């Protein structure tokens, strides 16, 4: 029986060329579709809630797909976890409503960017943090973050190769926290442009380092010019942690 499924997965993106399936390279989506196609003996195509870049991780990415199977939800999860590599794990499998779509049904996403500011090398966490040479001013970063919350045109905060006409997005919350050797930037929004979170993080860190004044943020937004914002920080510190949906 063919049904629509909502599948939640976690993955370490260190060795993959991003989430989205591409020919001739190893991707998260490609691995998942291969396993599901093997399970059902049919060609399975999936839809992801987003497209994380190479090296970016996810704690709770959601995909949707149609599967022709008599297997139970638990059996599907067990099968996938048996045949997927150890750095991709299925957290949940549910039969979804016919109209559920992992991307278009989403109403919000949460990303977390993590920086390490300790003196010792983070040998065991090196794939999941960006190491800073000195501690930035977190109070200044928080002050700058206040200007970024709300609905804005974030053209200054996306990759110049972004192929979308509408660059207006809404950020609901943007929090900067420091706990011992870690600084985390947590952002919740209704959607994000290509590299947007990494550029937001780079801009806030630029503020914390004294390279950007918090009062400049409104002007950077207004400029709609990528060159005005901060750097694009490395991918390994970024992870997708949550996707919000209305009741399916």
JSON list of N, CA, C and O in Angstrom, two decimals, residues 139-195:
[
{"chain": "A", "resi": 139, "resn": "UNK", "atom": "N", "xyz": [28.25, 40.50, 24.91]},
{"chain": "A", "resi": 139, "resn": "UNK", "atom": "CA", "xyz": [27.24, 41.55, 25.12]},
{"chain": "A", "resi": 139, "resn": "UNK", "atom": "C", "xyz": [27.02, 42.36, 23.85]},
{"chain": "A", "resi": 139, "resn": "UNK", "atom": "O", "xyz": [25.89, 42.70, 23.51]},
{"chain": "A", "resi": 140, "resn": "UNK", "atom": "N", "xyz": [28.10, 42.67, 23.15]},
{"chain": "A", "resi": 140, "resn": "UNK", "atom": "CA", "xyz": [27.96, 43.39, 21.88]},
{"chain": "A", "resi": 140, "resn": "UNK", "atom": "C", "xyz": [27.24, 42.54, 20.84]},
{"chain": "A", "resi": 140, "resn": "UNK", "atom": "O", "xyz": [26.43, 43.05, 20.06]},
{"chain": "A", "resi": 141, "resn": "UNK", "atom": "N", "xyz": [27.53, 41.25, 20.82]},
{"chain": "A", "resi": 141, "resn": "UNK", "atom": "CA", "xyz": [26.87, 40.34, 19.87]},
{"chain": "A", "resi": 141, "resn": "UNK", "atom": "C", "xyz": [25.36, 40.31, 20.13]},
{"chain": "A", "resi": 141, "resn": "UNK", "atom": "O", "xyz": [24.56, 40.33, 19.19]},
{"chain": "A", "resi": 142, "resn": "UNK", "atom": "N", "xyz": [24.99, 40.27, 21.40]},
{"chain": "A", "resi": 142, "resn": "UNK", "atom": "CA", "xyz": [23.55, 40.27, 21.74]},
{"chain": "A", "resi": 142, "resn": "UNK", "atom": "C", "xyz": [22.88, 41.57, 21.31]},
{"chain": "A", "resi": 142, "resn": "UNK", "atom": "O", "xyz": [21.74, 41.56, 20.84]},
{"chain": "A", "resi": 143, "resn": "UNK", "atom": "N", "xyz": [23.60, 42.67, 21.47]},
{"chain": "A", "resi": 143, "resn": "UNK", "atom": "CA", "xyz": [23.04, 43.96, 21.07]},
{"chain": "A", "resi": 143, "resn": "UNK", "atom": "C", "xyz": [22.81, 44.01, 19.56]},
{"chain": "A", "resi": 143, "resn": "UNK", "atom": "O", "xyz": [21.80, 44.51, 19.08]},
{"chain": "A", "resi": 144, "resn": "UNK", "atom": "N", "xyz": [23.76, 43.47, 18.82]},
{"chain": "A", "resi": 144, "resn": "UNK", "atom": "CA", "xyz": [23.61, 43.42, 17.36]},
{"chain": "A", "resi": 144, "resn": "UNK", "atom": "C", "xyz": [22.48, 42.49, 16.95]},
{"chain": "A", "resi": 144, "resn": "UNK", "atom": "O", "xyz": [21.73, 42.77, 16.00]},
{"chain": "A", "resi": 145, "resn": "UNK", "atom": "N", "xyz": [22.33, 41.37, 17.65]},
{"chain": "A", "resi": 145, "resn": "UNK", "atom": "CA", "xyz": [21.30, 40.39, 17.33]},
{"chain": "A", "resi": 145, "resn": "UNK", "atom": "C", "xyz": [19.90, 40.98, 17.42]},
{"chain": "A", "resi": 145, "resn": "UNK", "atom": "O", "xyz": [19.00, 40.59, 16.65]},
{"chain": "A", "resi": 146, "resn": "UNK", "atom": "N", "xyz": [19.71, 41.92, 18.32]},
{"chain": "A", "resi": 146, "resn": "UNK", "atom": "CA", "xyz": [18.39, 42.54, 18.48]},
{"chain": "A", "resi": 146, "resn": "UNK", "atom": "C", "xyz": [17.93, 43.21, 17.19]},
{"chain": "A", "resi": 146, "resn": "UNK", "atom": "O", "xyz": [16.74, 43.22, 16.87]},
{"chain": "A", "resi": 147, "resn": "UNK", "atom": "N", "xyz": [18.85, 43.77, 16.42]},
{"chain": "A", "resi": 147, "resn": "UNK", "atom": "CA", "xyz": [18.51, 44.45, 15.17]},
{"chain": "A", "resi": 147, "resn": "UNK", "atom": "C", "xyz": [18.11, 43.48, 14.07]},
{"chain": "A", "resi": 147, "resn": "UNK", "atom": "O", "xyz": [17.47, 43.88, 13.09]},
{"chain": "A", "resi": 148, "resn": "UNK", "atom": "N", "xyz": [18.49, 42.22, 14.21]},
{"chain": "A", "resi": 148, "resn": "UNK", "atom": "CA", "xyz": [18.25, 41.24, 13.15]},
{"chain": "A", "resi": 148, "resn": "UNK", "atom": "C", "xyz": [16.93, 40.50, 13.33]},
{"chain": "A", "resi": 148, "resn": "UNK", "atom": "O", "xyz": [16.45, 39.85, 12.39]},
{"chain": "A", "resi": 149, "resn": "UNK", "atom": "N", "xyz": [16.34, 40.60, 14.51]},
{"chain": "A", "resi": 149, "resn": "UNK", "atom": "CA", "xyz": [15.06, 39.93, 14.77]},
{"chain": "A", "resi": 149, "resn": "UNK", "atom": "C", "xyz": [13.94, 40.68, 14.06]},
{"chain": "A", "resi": 149, "resn": "UNK", "atom": "O", "xyz": [13.92, 41.91, 14.01]},
{"chain": "A", "resi": 150, "resn": "UNK", "atom": "N", "xyz": [13.02, 39.94, 13.48]},
{"chain": "A", "resi": 150, "resn": "UNK", "atom": "CA", "xyz": [11.89, 40.53, 12.76]},
{"chain": "A", "resi": 150, "resn": "UNK", "atom": "C", "xyz": [11.94, 40.22, 11.29]},
{"chain": "A", "resi": 150, "resn": "UNK", "atom": "O", "xyz": [12.79, 39.45, 10.82]},
{"chain": "A", "resi": 151, "resn": "UNK", "atom": "N", "xyz": [11.04, 40.81, 10.54]},
{"chain": "A", "resi": 151, "resn": "UNK", "atom": "CA", "xyz": [10.99, 40.61, 9.09]},
{"chain": "A", "resi": 151, "resn": "UNK", "atom": "C", "xyz": [11.87, 41.63, 8.40]},
{"chain": "A", "resi": 151, "resn": "UNK", "atom": "O", "xyz": [11.70, 42.84, 8.57]},
{"chain": "A", "resi": 152, "resn": "UNK", "atom": "N", "xyz": [12.83, 41.14, 7.62]},
{"chain": "A", "resi": 152, "resn": "UNK", "atom": "CA", "xyz": [13.75, 42.02, 6.90]},
{"chain": "A", "resi": 152, "resn": "UNK", "atom": "C", "xyz": [14.07, 41.41, 5.53]},
{"chain": "A", "resi": 152, "resn": "UNK", "atom": "O", "xyz": [13.88, 40.21, 5.31]},
{"chain": "A", "resi": 153, "resn": "UNK", "atom": "N", "xyz": [14.59, 42.23, 4.66]},
{"chain": "A", "resi": 153, "resn": "UNK", "atom": "CA", "xyz": [15.19, 41.73, 3.43]},
{"chain": "A", "resi": 153, "resn": "UNK", "atom": "C", "xyz": [16.64, 41.37, 3.77]},
{"chain": "A", "resi": 153, "resn": "UNK", "atom": "O", "xyz": [17.45, 42.25, 4.05]},
{"chain": "A", "resi": 154, "resn": "UNK", "atom": "N", "xyz": [16.96, 40.08, 3.75]},
{"chain": "A", "resi": 154, "resn": "UNK", "atom": "CA", "xyz": [18.27, 39.60, 4.18]},
{"chain": "A", "resi": 154, "resn": "UNK", "atom": "C", "xyz": [19.22, 39.39, 3.00]},
{"chain": "A", "resi": 154, "resn": "UNK", "atom": "O", "xyz": [20.09, 38.52, 3.06]},
{"chain": "A", "resi": 155, "resn": "UNK", "atom": "N", "xyz": [19.07, 40.20, 1.97]},
{"chain": "A", "resi": 155, "resn": "UNK", "atom": "CA", "xyz": [19.95, 40.03, 0.80]},
{"chain": "A", "resi": 155, "resn": "UNK", "atom": "C", "xyz": [21.42, 40.23, 1.15]},
{"chain": "A", "resi": 155, "resn": "UNK", "atom": "O", "xyz": [22.31, 39.61, 0.55]},
{"chain": "A", "resi": 156, "resn": "UNK", "atom": "N", "xyz": [21.72, 41.05, 2.14]},
{"chain": "A", "resi": 156, "resn": "UNK", "atom": "CA", "xyz": [23.11, 41.25, 2.58]},
{"chain": "A", "resi": 156, "resn": "UNK", "atom": "C", "xyz": [23.67, 40.01, 3.26]},
{"chain": "A", "resi": 156, "resn": "UNK", "atom": "O", "xyz": [24.89, 39.89, 3.44]},
{"chain": "A", "resi": 157, "resn": "UNK", "atom": "N", "xyz": [22.78, 39.10, 3.66]},
{"chain": "A", "resi": 157, "resn": "UNK", "atom": "CA", "xyz": [23.19, 37.95, 4.47]},
{"chain": "A", "resi": 157, "resn": "UNK", "atom": "C", "xyz": [23.01, 36.63, 3.73]},
{"chain": "A", "resi": 157, "resn": "UNK", "atom": "O", "xyz": [22.78, 35.59, 4.35]},
{"chain": "A", "resi": 158, "resn": "UNK", "atom": "N", "xyz": [23.10, 36.64, 2.41]},
{"chain": "A", "resi": 158, "resn": "UNK", "atom": "CA", "xyz": [23.03, 35.39, 1.67]},
{"chain": "A", "resi": 158, "resn": "UNK", "atom": "C", "xyz": [24.12, 35.36, 0.61]},
{"chain": "A", "resi": 158, "resn": "UNK", "atom": "O", "xyz": [24.63, 36.39, 0.19]},
{"chain": "A", "resi": 159, "resn": "UNK", "atom": "N", "xyz": [24.46, 34.15, 0.20]},
{"chain": "A", "resi": 159, "resn": "UNK", "atom": "CA", "xyz": [25.47, 33.96, -0.84]},
{"chain": "A", "resi": 159, "resn": "UNK", "atom": "C", "xyz": [25.05, 34.69, -2.12]},
{"chain": "A", "resi": 159, "resn": "UNK", "atom": "O", "xyz": [23.87, 34.71, -2.48]},
{"chain": "A", "resi": 160, "resn": "UNK", "atom": "N", "xyz": [26.01, 35.28, -2.79]},
{"chain": "A", "resi": 160, "resn": "UNK", "atom": "CA", "xyz": [25.70, 36.06, -4.00]},
{"chain": "A", "resi": 160, "resn": "UNK", "atom": "C", "xyz": [25.12, 35.19, -5.11]},
{"chain": "A", "resi": 160, "resn": "UNK", "atom": "O", "xyz": [24.50, 35.69, -6.04]},
{"chain": "A", "resi": 161, "resn": "UNK", "atom": "N", "xyz": [25.31, 33.87, -5.01]},
{"chain": "A", "resi": 161, "resn": "UNK", "atom": "CA", "xyz": [24.78, 32.96, -6.03]},
{"chain": "A", "resi": 161, "resn": "UNK", "atom": "C", "xyz": [23.39, 32.44, -5.68]},
{"chain": "A", "resi": 161, "resn": "UNK", "atom": "O", "xyz": [22.88, 31.54, -6.36]},
{"chain": "A", "resi": 162, "resn": "UNK", "atom": "N", "xyz": [22.78, 32.99, -4.62]},
{"chain": "A", "resi": 162, "resn": "UNK", "atom": "CA", "xyz": [21.43, 32.58, -4.25]},
{"chain": "A", "resi": 162, "resn": "UNK", "atom": "C", "xyz": [20.46, 32.84, -5.40]},
{"chain": "A", "resi": 162, "resn": "UNK", "atom": "O", "xyz": [20.39, 33.95, -5.91]},
{"chain": "A", "resi": 163, "resn": "UNK", "atom": "N", "xyz": [19.74, 31.80, -5.80]},
{"chain": "A", "resi": 163, "resn": "UNK", "atom": "CA", "xyz": [18.86, 31.92, -6.96]},
{"chain": "A", "resi": 163, "resn": "UNK", "atom": "C", "xyz": [17.40, 32.01, -6.55]},
{"chain": "A", "resi": 163, "resn": "UNK", "atom": "O", "xyz": [16.56, 31.21, -6.92]},
{"chain": "A", "resi": 164, "resn": "UNK", "atom": "N", "xyz": [17.09, 33.02, -5.74]},
{"chain": "A", "resi": 164, "resn": "UNK", "atom": "CA", "xyz": [15.71, 33.30, -5.37]},
{"chain": "A", "resi": 164, "resn": "UNK", "atom": "C", "xyz": [15.47, 34.79, -5.55]},
{"chain": "A", "resi": 164, "resn": "UNK", "atom": "O", "xyz": [16.37, 35.62, -5.34]},
{"chain": "A", "resi": 165, "resn": "UNK", "atom": "N", "xyz": [14.26, 35.15, -5.93]},
{"chain": "A", "resi": 165, "resn": "UNK", "atom": "CA", "xyz": [13.93, 36.56, -6.12]},
{"chain": "A", "resi": 165, "resn": "UNK", "atom": "C", "xyz": [13.54, 37.22, -4.81]},
{"chain": "A", "resi": 165, "resn": "UNK", "atom": "O", "xyz": [13.85, 38.39, -4.58]},
{"chain": "A", "resi": 166, "resn": "UNK", "atom": "N", "xyz": [12.83, 36.48, -3.96]},
{"chain": "A", "resi": 166, "resn": "UNK", "atom": "CA", "xyz": [12.36, 37.03, -2.69]},
{"chain": "A", "resi": 166, "resn": "UNK", "atom": "C", "xyz": [13.36, 36.71, -1.58]},
{"chain": "A", "resi": 166, "resn": "UNK", "atom": "O", "xyz": [13.50, 35.55, -1.19]},
{"chain": "A", "resi": 167, "resn": "UNK", "atom": "N", "xyz": [14.06, 37.71, -1.08]},
{"chain": "A", "resi": 167, "resn": "UNK", "atom": "CA", "xyz": [15.05, 37.51, -0.01]},
{"chain": "A", "resi": 167, "resn": "UNK", "atom": "C", "xyz": [14.54, 38.02, 1.33]},
{"chain": "A", "resi": 167, "resn": "UNK", "atom": "O", "xyz": [15.32, 38.21, 2.26]},
{"chain": "A", "resi": 168, "resn": "UNK", "atom": "N", "xyz": [13.24, 38.23, 1.44]},
{"chain": "A", "resi": 168, "resn": "UNK", "atom": "CA", "xyz": [12.65, 38.65, 2.71]},
{"chain": "A", "resi": 168, "resn": "UNK", "atom": "C", "xyz": [12.37, 37.41, 3.57]},
{"chain": "A", "resi": 168, "resn": "UNK", "atom": "O", "xyz": [11.76, 36.44, 3.10]},
{"chain": "A", "resi": 169, "resn": "UNK", "atom": "N", "xyz": [12.86, 37.44, 4.78]},
{"chain": "A", "resi": 169, "resn": "UNK", "atom": "CA", "xyz": [12.63, 36.36, 5.73]},
{"chain": "A", "resi": 169, "resn": "UNK", "atom": "C", "xyz": [12.34, 36.97, 7.11]},
{"chain": "A", "resi": 169, "resn": "UNK", "atom": "O", "xyz": [12.62, 38.15, 7.36]},
{"chain": "A", "resi": 170, "resn": "UNK", "atom": "N", "xyz": [11.79, 36.13, 8.00]},
{"chain": "A", "resi": 170, "resn": "UNK", "atom": "CA", "xyz": [11.50, 36.58, 9.36]},
{"chain": "A", "resi": 170, "resn": "UNK", "atom": "C", "xyz": [12.30, 35.77, 10.37]},
{"chain": "A", "resi": 170, "resn": "UNK", "atom": "O", "xyz": [12.25, 34.53, 10.34]},
{"chain": "A", "resi": 171, "resn": "UNK", "atom": "N", "xyz": [13.03, 36.45, 11.21]},
{"chain": "A", "resi": 171, "resn": "UNK", "atom": "CA", "xyz": [13.73, 35.81, 12.33]},
{"chain": "A", "resi": 171, "resn": "UNK", "atom": "C", "xyz": [12.91, 36.04, 13.58]},
{"chain": "A", "resi": 171, "resn": "UNK", "atom": "O", "xyz": [12.64, 37.19, 13.96]},
{"chain": "A", "resi": 172, "resn": "UNK", "atom": "N", "xyz": [12.50, 34.95, 14.22]},
{"chain": "A", "resi": 172, "resn": "UNK", "atom": "CA", "xyz": [11.68, 35.05, 15.43]},
{"chain": "A", "resi": 172, "resn": "UNK", "atom": "C", "xyz": [12.52, 35.26, 16.68]},
{"chain": "A", "resi": 172, "resn": "UNK", "atom": "O", "xyz": [12.15, 36.04, 17.57]},
{"chain": "A", "resi": 173, "resn": "UNK", "atom": "N", "xyz": [13.62, 34.54, 16.76]},
{"chain": "A", "resi": 173, "resn": "UNK", "atom": "CA", "xyz": [14.51, 34.63, 17.92]},
{"chain": "A", "resi": 173, "resn": "UNK", "atom": "C", "xyz": [15.95, 34.49, 17.45]},
{"chain": "A", "resi": 173, "resn": "UNK", "atom": "O", "xyz": [16.24, 33.70, 16.55]},
{"chain": "A", "resi": 174, "resn": "UNK", "atom": "N", "xyz": [16.86, 35.23, 18.09]},
{"chain": "A", "resi": 174, "resn": "UNK", "atom": "CA", "xyz": [18.29, 35.12, 17.80]},
{"chain": "A", "resi": 174, "resn": "UNK", "atom": "C", "xyz": [19.03, 35.32, 19.11]},
{"chain": "A", "resi": 174, "resn": "UNK", "atom": "O", "xyz": [19.10, 36.43, 19.64]},
{"chain": "A", "resi": 175, "resn": "UNK", "atom": "N", "xyz": [19.54, 34.22, 19.65]},
{"chain": "A", "resi": 175, "resn": "UNK", "atom": "CA", "xyz": [20.14, 34.25, 20.99]},
{"chain": "A", "resi": 175, "resn": "UNK", "atom": "C", "xyz": [21.63, 33.93, 20.91]},
{"chain": "A", "resi": 175, "resn": "UNK", "atom": "O", "xyz": [22.05, 33.06, 20.15]},
{"chain": "A", "resi": 176, "resn": "UNK", "atom": "N", "xyz": [22.40, 34.63, 21.71]},
{"chain": "A", "resi": 176, "resn": "UNK", "atom": "CA", "xyz": [23.84, 34.38, 21.82]},
{"chain": "A", "resi": 176, "resn": "UNK", "atom": "C", "xyz": [24.15, 34.04, 23.27]},
{"chain": "A", "resi": 176, "resn": "UNK", "atom": "O", "xyz": [23.85, 34.81, 24.17]},
{"chain": "A", "resi": 177, "resn": "UNK", "atom": "N", "xyz": [24.74, 32.87, 23.50]},
{"chain": "A", "resi": 177, "resn": "UNK", "atom": "CA", "xyz": [25.02, 32.41, 24.86]},
{"chain": "A", "resi": 177, "resn": "UNK", "atom": "C", "xyz": [26.47, 31.96, 24.97]},
{"chain": "A", "resi": 177, "resn": "UNK", "atom": "O", "xyz": [27.05, 31.44, 24.01]},
{"chain": "A", "resi": 178, "resn": "UNK", "atom": "N", "xyz": [27.03, 32.16, 26.14]},
{"chain": "A", "resi": 178, "resn": "UNK", "atom": "CA", "xyz": [28.38, 31.65, 26.43]},
{"chain": "A", "resi": 178, "resn": "UNK", "atom": "C", "xyz": [28.31, 30.80, 27.68]},
{"chain": "A", "resi": 178, "resn": "UNK", "atom": "O", "xyz": [27.81, 31.23, 28.73]},
{"chain": "A", "resi": 179, "resn": "UNK", "atom": "N", "xyz": [28.78, 29.58, 27.57]},
{"chain": "A", "resi": 179, "resn": "UNK", "atom": "CA", "xyz": [28.84, 28.67, 28.71]},
{"chain": "A", "resi": 179, "resn": "UNK", "atom": "C", "xyz": [30.19, 27.98, 28.70]},
{"chain": "A", "resi": 179, "resn": "UNK", "atom": "O", "xyz": [30.48, 27.18, 27.81]},
{"chain": "A", "resi": 180, "resn": "UNK", "atom": "N", "xyz": [31.02, 28.35, 29.66]},
{"chain": "A", "resi": 180, "resn": "UNK", "atom": "CA", "xyz": [32.38, 27.85, 29.77]},
{"chain": "A", "resi": 180, "resn": "UNK", "atom": "C", "xyz": [33.14, 28.09, 28.45]},
{"chain": "A", "resi": 180, "resn": "UNK", "atom": "O", "xyz": [33.34, 29.25, 28.08]},
{"chain": "A", "resi": 181, "resn": "UNK", "atom": "N", "xyz": [33.52, 27.05, 27.74]},
{"chain": "A", "resi": 181, "resn": "UNK", "atom": "CA", "xyz": [34.37, 27.21, 26.55]},
{"chain": "A", "resi": 181, "resn": "UNK", "atom": "C", "xyz": [33.59, 27.30, 25.24]},
{"chain": "A", "resi": 181, "resn": "UNK", "atom": "O", "xyz": [34.19, 27.31, 24.17]},
{"chain": "A", "resi": 182, "resn": "UNK", "atom": "N", "xyz": [32.28, 27.37, 25.34]},
{"chain": "A", "resi": 182, "resn": "UNK", "atom": "CA", "xyz": [31.46, 27.38, 24.13]},
{"chain": "A", "resi": 182, "resn": "UNK", "atom": "C", "xyz": [30.62, 28.65, 24.02]},
{"chain": "A", "resi": 182, "resn": "UNK", "atom": "O", "xyz": [30.06, 29.12, 25.00]},
{"chain": "A", "resi": 183, "resn": "UNK", "atom": "N", "xyz": [30.56, 29.18, 22.81]},
{"chain": "A", "resi": 183, "resn": "UNK", "atom": "CA", "xyz": [29.65, 30.27, 22.49]},
{"chain": "A", "resi": 183, "resn": "UNK", "atom": "C", "xyz": [28.68, 29.73, 21.44]},
{"chain": "A", "resi": 183, "resn": "UNK", "atom": "O", "xyz": [29.11, 29.18, 20.42]},
{"chain": "A", "resi": 184, "resn": "UNK", "atom": "N", "xyz": [27.39, 29.85, 21.70]},
{"chain": "A", "resi": 184, "resn": "UNK", "atom": "CA", "xyz": [26.39, 29.34, 20.77]},
{"chain": "A", "resi": 184, "resn": "UNK", "atom": "C", "xyz": [25.51, 30.47, 20.26]},
{"chain": "A", "resi": 184, "resn": "UNK", "atom": "O", "xyz": [25.14, 31.37, 21.01]},
{"chain": "A", "resi": 185, "resn": "UNK", "atom": "N", "xyz": [25.20, 30.40, 18.98]},
{"chain": "A", "resi": 185, "resn": "UNK", "atom": "CA", "xyz": [24.28, 31.34, 18.33]},
{"chain": "A", "resi": 185, "resn": "UNK", "atom": "C", "xyz": [23.09, 30.50, 17.86]},
{"chain": "A", "resi": 185, "resn": "UNK", "atom": "O", "xyz": [23.24, 29.63, 17.00]},
{"chain": "A", "resi": 186, "resn": "UNK", "atom": "N", "xyz": [21.94, 30.76, 18.44]},
{"chain": "A", "resi": 186, "resn": "UNK", "atom": "CA", "xyz": [20.73, 29.98, 18.13]},
{"chain": "A", "resi": 186, "resn": "UNK", "atom": "C", "xyz": [19.73, 30.89, 17.43]},
{"chain": "A", "resi": 186, "resn": "UNK", "atom": "O", "xyz": [19.37, 31.95, 17.96]},
{"chain": "A", "resi": 187, "resn": "UNK", "atom": "N", "xyz": [19.29, 30.49, 16.25]},
{"chain": "A", "resi": 187, "resn": "UNK", "atom": "CA", "xyz": [18.38, 31.32, 15.47]},
{"chain": "A", "resi": 187, "resn": "UNK", "atom": "C", "xyz": [17.17, 30.52, 15.01]},
{"chain": "A", "resi": 187, "resn": "UNK", "atom": "O", "xyz": [17.31, 29.41, 14.50]},
{"chain": "A", "resi": 188, "resn": "UNK", "atom": "N", "xyz": [16.01, 31.10, 15.22]},
{"chain": "A", "resi": 188, "resn": "UNK", "atom": "CA", "xyz": [14.75, 30.49, 14.76]},
{"chain": "A", "resi": 188, "resn": "UNK", "atom": "C", "xyz": [14.11, 31.45, 13.76]},
{"chain": "A", "resi": 188, "resn": "UNK", "atom": "O", "xyz": [13.98, 32.65, 14.03]},
{"chain": "A", "resi": 189, "resn": "UNK", "atom": "N", "xyz": [13.72, 30.93, 12.61]},
{"chain": "A", "resi": 189, "resn": "UNK", "atom": "CA", "xyz": [13.10, 31.77, 11.60]},
{"chain": "A", "resi": 189, "resn": "UNK", "atom": "C", "xyz": [12.13, 30.99, 10.74]},
{"chain": "A", "resi": 189, "resn": "UNK", "atom": "O", "xyz": [12.03, 29.76, 10.85]},
{"chain": "A", "resi": 190, "resn": "UNK", "atom": "N", "xyz": [11.41, 31.72, 9.89]},
{"chain": "A", "resi": 190, "resn": "UNK", "atom": "CA", "xyz": [10.44, 31.03, 9.04]},
{"chain": "A", "resi": 190, "resn": "UNK", "atom": "C", "xyz": [11.08, 30.40, 7.81]},
{"chain": "A", "resi": 190, "resn": "UNK", "atom": "O", "xyz": [10.45, 29.63, 7.09]},
{"chain": "A", "resi": 191, "resn": "UNK", "atom": "N", "xyz": [12.35, 30.70, 7.58]},
{"chain": "A", "resi": 191, "resn": "UNK", "atom": "CA", "xyz": [13.09, 30.13, 6.48]},
{"chain": "A", "resi": 191, "resn": "UNK", "atom": "C", "xyz": [14.42, 30.85, 6.35]},
{"chain": "A", "resi": 191, "resn": "UNK", "atom": "O", "xyz": [14.58, 31.96, 6.87]},
{"chain": "A", "resi": 192, "resn": "UNK", "atom": "N", "xyz": [15.37, 30.23, 5.65]},
{"chain": "A", "resi": 192, "resn": "UNK", "atom": "CA", "xyz": [16.71, 30.80, 5.55]},
{"chain": "A", "resi": 192, "resn": "UNK", "atom": "C", "xyz": [17.23, 30.70, 4.12]},
{"chain": "A", "resi": 192, "resn": "UNK", "atom": "O", "xyz": [16.99, 29.72, 3.42]},
{"chain": "A", "resi": 193, "resn": "UNK", "atom": "N", "xyz": [17.97, 31.72, 3.72]},
{"chain": "A", "resi": 193, "resn": "UNK", "atom": "CA", "xyz": [18.58, 31.77, 2.40]},
{"chain": "A", "resi": 193, "resn": "UNK", "atom": "C", "xyz": [19.89, 30.99, 2.40]},
{"chain": "A", "resi": 193, "resn": "UNK", "atom": "O", "xyz": [20.40, 30.59, 3.45]},
{"chain": "A", "resi": 194, "resn": "UNK", "atom": "N", "xyz": [20.44, 30.80, 1.20]},
{"chain": "A", "resi": 194, "resn": "UNK", "atom": "CA", "xyz": [21.69, 30.05, 1.03]},
{"chain": "A", "resi": 194, "resn": "UNK", "atom": "C", "xyz": [22.81, 30.73, 1.82]},
{"chain": "A", "resi": 194, "resn": "UNK", "atom": "O", "xyz": [23.14, 31.89, 1.60]},
{"chain": "A", "resi": 195, "resn": "UNK", "atom": "N", "xyz": [23.39, 30.02, 2.78]},
{"chain": "A", "resi": 195, "resn": "UNK", "atom": "CA", "xyz": [24.49, 30.49, 3.64]},
{"chain": "A", "resi": 195, "resn": "UNK", "atom": "C", "xyz": [24.05, 31.55, 4.65]},
{"chain": "A", "resi": 195, "resn": "UNK", "atom": "O", "xyz": [24.88, 32.14, 5.35]}
]
